[in-house]
């Protein structure tokens, strides 16, 4: 089945540094990738939608200059958390629609646990 | 945009009993409603879904019902087992091509 591989699974970084998270679609082309953030005991909150070859669309309240998204190919989307601070510590997870487009069905990456110290 | 509300936030049931989680949505154009099970620190796993042209769907011990008029849908788990303990999320897909999630329900099955 359609699989999205997400790396790293966990990362600890110092405050002020940047962290890149990668999501690769295996055996299918992901023209769209959704990026979510999940704080402990909370739901998945959509941060942004990336589309291959175009600029990402950010949800209200999400700083586009802080959370840089790149979707340069049909199989790779990246999220870079720039100048990370402790409040950015969270579980980040990507998701891509399957079944030939946005017509239902999603596959999720395994998530990245980011801890900023 | 779509707003999905989910209740209850926590649910404790005796092993073998049934568990019911209810969700409402706001966008009448929403047409796909998946349910996910998430274990701690892991990705959400799709357990069942329903489309707007269907009122009920069942898969072994899990069933989902959809009332489009009232804009609510429910998850039913029968004969619960300890391995059913997890956080469950409902979601709705609308015409803005986004999947909106409910707040989640922590289900605990007591042995």
CSV table of C-alpha atoms in Angstrom, one decimal:
chain,number,residue,atom,x,y,z
A,1,UNK,CA,0.0,0.0,0.0
A,2,UNK,CA,0.9,3.7,-0.2
A,3,UNK,CA,3.5,4.5,2.4
A,4,UNK,CA,4.9,7.8,3.6
A,5,UNK,CA,8.4,7.5,5.2
A,6,UNK,CA,9.1,10.3,7.7
A,7,UNK,CA,12.5,11.1,9.2
A,8,UNK,CA,13.7,11.6,11.8
A,9,UNK,CA,11.4,9.9,14.2
A,10,UNK,CA,12.7,12.0,17.0
A,11,UNK,CA,15.2,14.9,17.4
A,12,UNK,CA,16.5,17.0,20.2
A,13,UNK,CA,17.9,20.4,19.3
A,14,UNK,CA,19.2,23.5,21.0
A,15,UNK,CA,17.1,26.6,21.1
A,16,UNK,CA,17.9,28.8,18.1
A,17,UNK,CA,18.9,26.1,15.8
A,18,UNK,CA,16.9,24.7,12.8
A,19,UNK,CA,15.6,21.3,12.2
A,20,UNK,CA,14.5,19.7,9.0
A,21,UNK,CA,11.9,16.9,8.8
A,22,UNK,CA,11.5,14.9,5.6
A,23,UNK,CA,8.5,13.0,4.3
A,24,UNK,CA,9.0,10.7,1.3
A,25,UNK,CA,6.2,9.0,-0.5
A,26,UNK,CA,7.1,5.4,-1.4
A,27,UNK,CA,5.5,3.7,-4.5
A,28,UNK,CA,3.3,6.6,-5.2
A,29,UNK,CA,3.5,10.3,-6.1
A,30,UNK,CA,2.4,12.8,-3.5
A,31,UNK,CA,1.5,16.0,-5.3
A,32,UNK,CA,0.1,17.2,-2.0
A,33,UNK,CA,1.4,16.8,1.5
A,34,UNK,CA,-0.3,18.0,4.7
A,35,UNK,CA,1.7,18.9,7.7
A,36,UNK,CA,0.2,18.6,11.2
A,37,UNK,CA,1.4,19.5,14.7
A,38,UNK,CA,0.1,17.6,17.7
A,39,UNK,CA,0.7,18.7,21.3
A,40,UNK,CA,0.4,16.2,24.1
A,41,UNK,CA,-3.1,15.0,24.6
A,42,UNK,CA,-4.4,17.2,21.8
A,43,UNK,CA,-5.7,16.7,18.3
A,44,UNK,CA,-3.8,17.0,15.1
A,45,UNK,CA,-3.8,20.6,13.9
A,46,UNK,CA,-3.1,21.4,10.3
A,47,UNK,CA,-0.2,23.7,9.9
A,48,UNK,CA,0.2,23.9,6.1
A,49,UNK,CA,-0.5,22.2,2.8
A,50,UNK,CA,2.3,21.8,0.4
A,51,UNK,CA,1.9,21.2,-3.3
A,52,UNK,CA,4.7,20.0,-5.6
A,53,UNK,CA,6.2,22.9,-7.5
A,54,UNK,CA,4.3,25.7,-5.8
A,55,UNK,CA,4.3,27.6,-2.6
A,56,UNK,CA,2.8,26.1,0.5
A,57,UNK,CA,-0.5,27.3,1.9
A,58,UNK,CA,-0.3,28.0,5.6
A,59,UNK,CA,-3.2,27.9,8.1
A,60,UNK,CA,-4.1,31.0,10.0
A,61,UNK,CA,-1.7,31.7,12.9
A,62,UNK,CA,1.2,29.6,11.4
A,63,UNK,CA,4.3,31.6,10.7
A,64,UNK,CA,5.5,30.8,7.2
A,65,UNK,CA,8.9,32.2,7.8
A,66,UNK,CA,9.4,30.0,10.8
A,67,UNK,CA,8.0,26.8,9.3
A,68,UNK,CA,9.6,26.5,5.9
A,69,UNK,CA,8.0,24.0,3.6
A,70,UNK,CA,9.5,22.7,0.4
A,71,UNK,CA,7.9,20.3,-2.0
A,72,UNK,CA,10.4,20.2,-4.8
A,73,UNK,CA,9.5,16.7,-6.2
A,74,UNK,CA,6.6,14.4,-6.3
A,75,UNK,CA,8.1,12.2,-3.7
A,76,UNK,CA,9.6,14.5,-1.2
A,77,UNK,CA,8.2,17.2,1.1
A,78,UNK,CA,10.2,18.8,3.9
A,79,UNK,CA,9.4,21.0,6.9
A,80,UNK,CA,12.1,23.1,8.4
A,81,UNK,CA,11.6,24.5,11.8
A,82,UNK,CA,13.8,27.6,11.9
A,83,UNK,CA,15.2,29.2,15.1
A,84,UNK,CA,13.4,26.6,17.2
A,85,UNK,CA,12.3,27.5,20.7
A,86,UNK,CA,11.0,25.2,23.5
A,87,UNK,CA,7.4,26.1,22.6
A,88,UNK,CA,8.0,24.4,19.2
A,89,UNK,CA,8.5,21.1,20.9
A,90,UNK,CA,5.7,18.9,19.6
A,91,UNK,CA,4.9,15.9,17.5
A,92,UNK,CA,5.0,16.8,13.8
A,93,UNK,CA,3.3,14.5,11.3
A,94,UNK,CA,2.8,14.5,7.5
A,95,UNK,CA,0.0,13.0,5.5
A,96,UNK,CA,-0.6,12.5,1.8
A,97,UNK,CA,-3.8,11.8,0.0
A,98,UNK,CA,-3.8,8.5,-1.9
A,99,UNK,CA,-6.1,6.9,-4.4
A,100,UNK,CA,-5.1,9.2,-7.3
A,101,UNK,CA,-5.5,12.6,-5.7
A,102,UNK,CA,-7.6,14.3,-3.1
A,103,UNK,CA,-10.5,11.8,-3.6
A,104,UNK,CA,-10.5,10.4,-0.1
A,105,UNK,CA,-7.9,8.2,1.6
A,106,UNK,CA,-4.9,9.5,3.4
A,107,UNK,CA,-1.6,7.9,4.5
A,108,UNK,CA,0.4,9.3,7.4
A,109,UNK,CA,4.0,9.4,8.1
A,110,UNK,CA,5.3,7.9,11.4
A,111,UNK,CA,5.7,11.3,13.0
A,112,UNK,CA,8.7,13.3,14.4
A,113,UNK,CA,9.0,14.0,18.1
A,114,UNK,CA,10.8,17.4,18.3
A,115,UNK,CA,12.2,18.5,21.6
A,116,UNK,CA,13.9,21.9,21.8
A,117,UNK,CA,16.1,22.5,24.9
B,1,UNK,CA,-13.9,26.1,7.3
B,2,UNK,CA,-15.0,22.8,8.8
B,3,UNK,CA,-15.4,22.4,12.6
B,4,UNK,CA,-15.5,18.9,14.0
B,5,UNK,CA,-16.6,18.4,17.6
B,6,UNK,CA,-16.1,15.1,19.4
B,7,UNK,CA,-17.5,13.6,22.6
B,8,UNK,CA,-16.7,12.3,25.1
B,9,UNK,CA,-13.1,13.3,25.7
B,10,UNK,CA,-12.5,10.2,27.8
B,11,UNK,CA,-14.3,6.9,27.9
B,12,UNK,CA,-13.8,4.0,30.3
B,13,UNK,CA,-15.5,0.7,29.6
B,14,UNK,CA,-15.5,-2.8,31.0
B,15,UNK,CA,-14.0,-5.4,28.8
B,16,UNK,CA,-16.7,-6.9,26.7
B,17,UNK,CA,-19.0,-3.8,26.8
B,18,UNK,CA,-19.6,-1.4,23.9
B,19,UNK,CA,-18.0,2.0,23.4
B,20,UNK,CA,-19.6,4.8,21.5
B,21,UNK,CA,-18.0,8.0,20.3
B,22,UNK,CA,-20.0,10.8,18.7
B,23,UNK,CA,-18.9,13.6,16.4
B,24,UNK,CA,-20.6,16.5,14.7
B,25,UNK,CA,-19.5,18.6,11.8
B,26,UNK,CA,-20.4,22.0,10.5
B,27,UNK,CA,-19.8,22.0,6.7
B,28,UNK,CA,-22.7,20.4,4.9
B,29,UNK,CA,-20.4,19.9,1.9
B,30,UNK,CA,-18.2,17.4,3.8
B,31,UNK,CA,-18.4,14.0,2.2
B,32,UNK,CA,-15.9,11.7,3.8
B,33,UNK,CA,-15.6,10.8,7.4
B,34,UNK,CA,-12.7,8.6,8.6
B,35,UNK,CA,-12.0,7.4,12.1
B,36,UNK,CA,-8.5,6.9,13.3
B,37,UNK,CA,-6.9,5.1,16.2
B,38,UNK,CA,-3.7,6.5,17.6
B,39,UNK,CA,-1.5,4.8,20.2
B,40,UNK,CA,1.0,6.9,22.1
B,41,UNK,CA,3.7,8.4,20.0
B,42,UNK,CA,2.6,6.7,16.8
B,43,UNK,CA,0.8,7.7,13.7
B,44,UNK,CA,-3.0,7.6,13.4
B,45,UNK,CA,-4.2,4.4,11.9
B,46,UNK,CA,-7.4,4.4,9.8
B,47,UNK,CA,-9.9,1.9,11.4
B,48,UNK,CA,-13.0,2.7,9.4
B,49,UNK,CA,-14.4,5.3,7.1
B,50,UNK,CA,-17.8,6.3,5.6
B,51,UNK,CA,-18.8,8.3,2.7
B,52,UNK,CA,-21.7,10.7,2.5
B,53,UNK,CA,-23.8,8.4,0.3
B,54,UNK,CA,-23.9,5.7,2.9
B,55,UNK,CA,-25.7,5.7,6.3
B,56,UNK,CA,-23.9,2.8,8.0
B,57,UNK,CA,-20.8,0.7,7.6
B,58,UNK,CA,-19.6,-2.2,9.7
B,59,UNK,CA,-16.3,-4.1,9.9
B,60,UNK,CA,-16.3,-6.9,12.5
B,61,UNK,CA,-16.6,-5.2,15.9
B,62,UNK,CA,-16.4,-1.7,14.5
B,63,UNK,CA,-19.3,0.2,13.0
B,64,UNK,CA,-19.9,3.8,11.9
B,65,UNK,CA,-23.2,5.6,11.4
B,66,UNK,CA,-23.7,8.8,9.5
B,67,UNK,CA,-26.7,11.2,9.7
B,68,UNK,CA,-26.2,13.8,7.0
B,69,UNK,CA,-29.3,15.8,8.0
B,70,UNK,CA,-28.2,16.2,11.5
B,71,UNK,CA,-24.5,16.4,10.5
B,72,UNK,CA,-23.3,13.9,13.0
B,73,UNK,CA,-21.6,10.5,12.8
B,74,UNK,CA,-20.7,7.9,15.4
B,75,UNK,CA,-18.2,5.1,16.1
B,76,UNK,CA,-19.4,2.0,17.8
B,77,UNK,CA,-17.0,-0.6,19.1
B,78,UNK,CA,-18.6,-3.8,20.4
B,79,UNK,CA,-17.1,-6.5,22.6
B,80,UNK,CA,-14.3,-4.2,23.6
B,81,UNK,CA,-10.9,-5.7,24.4
B,82,UNK,CA,-7.9,-4.3,26.2
B,83,UNK,CA,-6.1,-3.7,22.9
B,84,UNK,CA,-8.8,-1.3,21.9
B,85,UNK,CA,-7.4,1.1,24.5
B,86,UNK,CA,-6.1,4.1,22.6
B,87,UNK,CA,-7.0,7.6,21.5
B,88,UNK,CA,-9.7,7.8,18.7
B,89,UNK,CA,-10.1,10.7,16.4
B,90,UNK,CA,-13.0,11.4,14.0
B,91,UNK,CA,-12.4,13.6,11.0
B,92,UNK,CA,-14.3,15.2,8.1
B,93,UNK,CA,-13.1,15.9,4.6
B,94,UNK,CA,-14.7,18.9,2.9
B,95,UNK,CA,-14.5,20.6,-0.4
B,96,UNK,CA,-11.5,22.7,0.6
B,97,UNK,CA,-9.5,19.5,0.4
B,98,UNK,CA,-8.6,19.5,4.1
B,99,UNK,CA,-9.1,16.8,6.7
B,100,UNK,CA,-10.4,18.4,10.0
B,101,UNK,CA,-10.0,16.3,13.1
B,102,UNK,CA,-12.0,16.1,16.3
B,103,UNK,CA,-10.3,16.7,19.6
B,104,UNK,CA,-10.0,13.0,20.3
B,105,UNK,CA,-11.4,10.4,22.8
B,106,UNK,CA,-9.2,8.5,25.1
B,107,UNK,CA,-10.7,5.0,25.5
B,108,UNK,CA,-9.7,2.8,28.3
B,109,UNK,CA,-10.9,-0.8,28.4
B,110,UNK,CA,-10.8,-2.2,31.9
B,111,UNK,CA,-9.9,-5.9,32.1
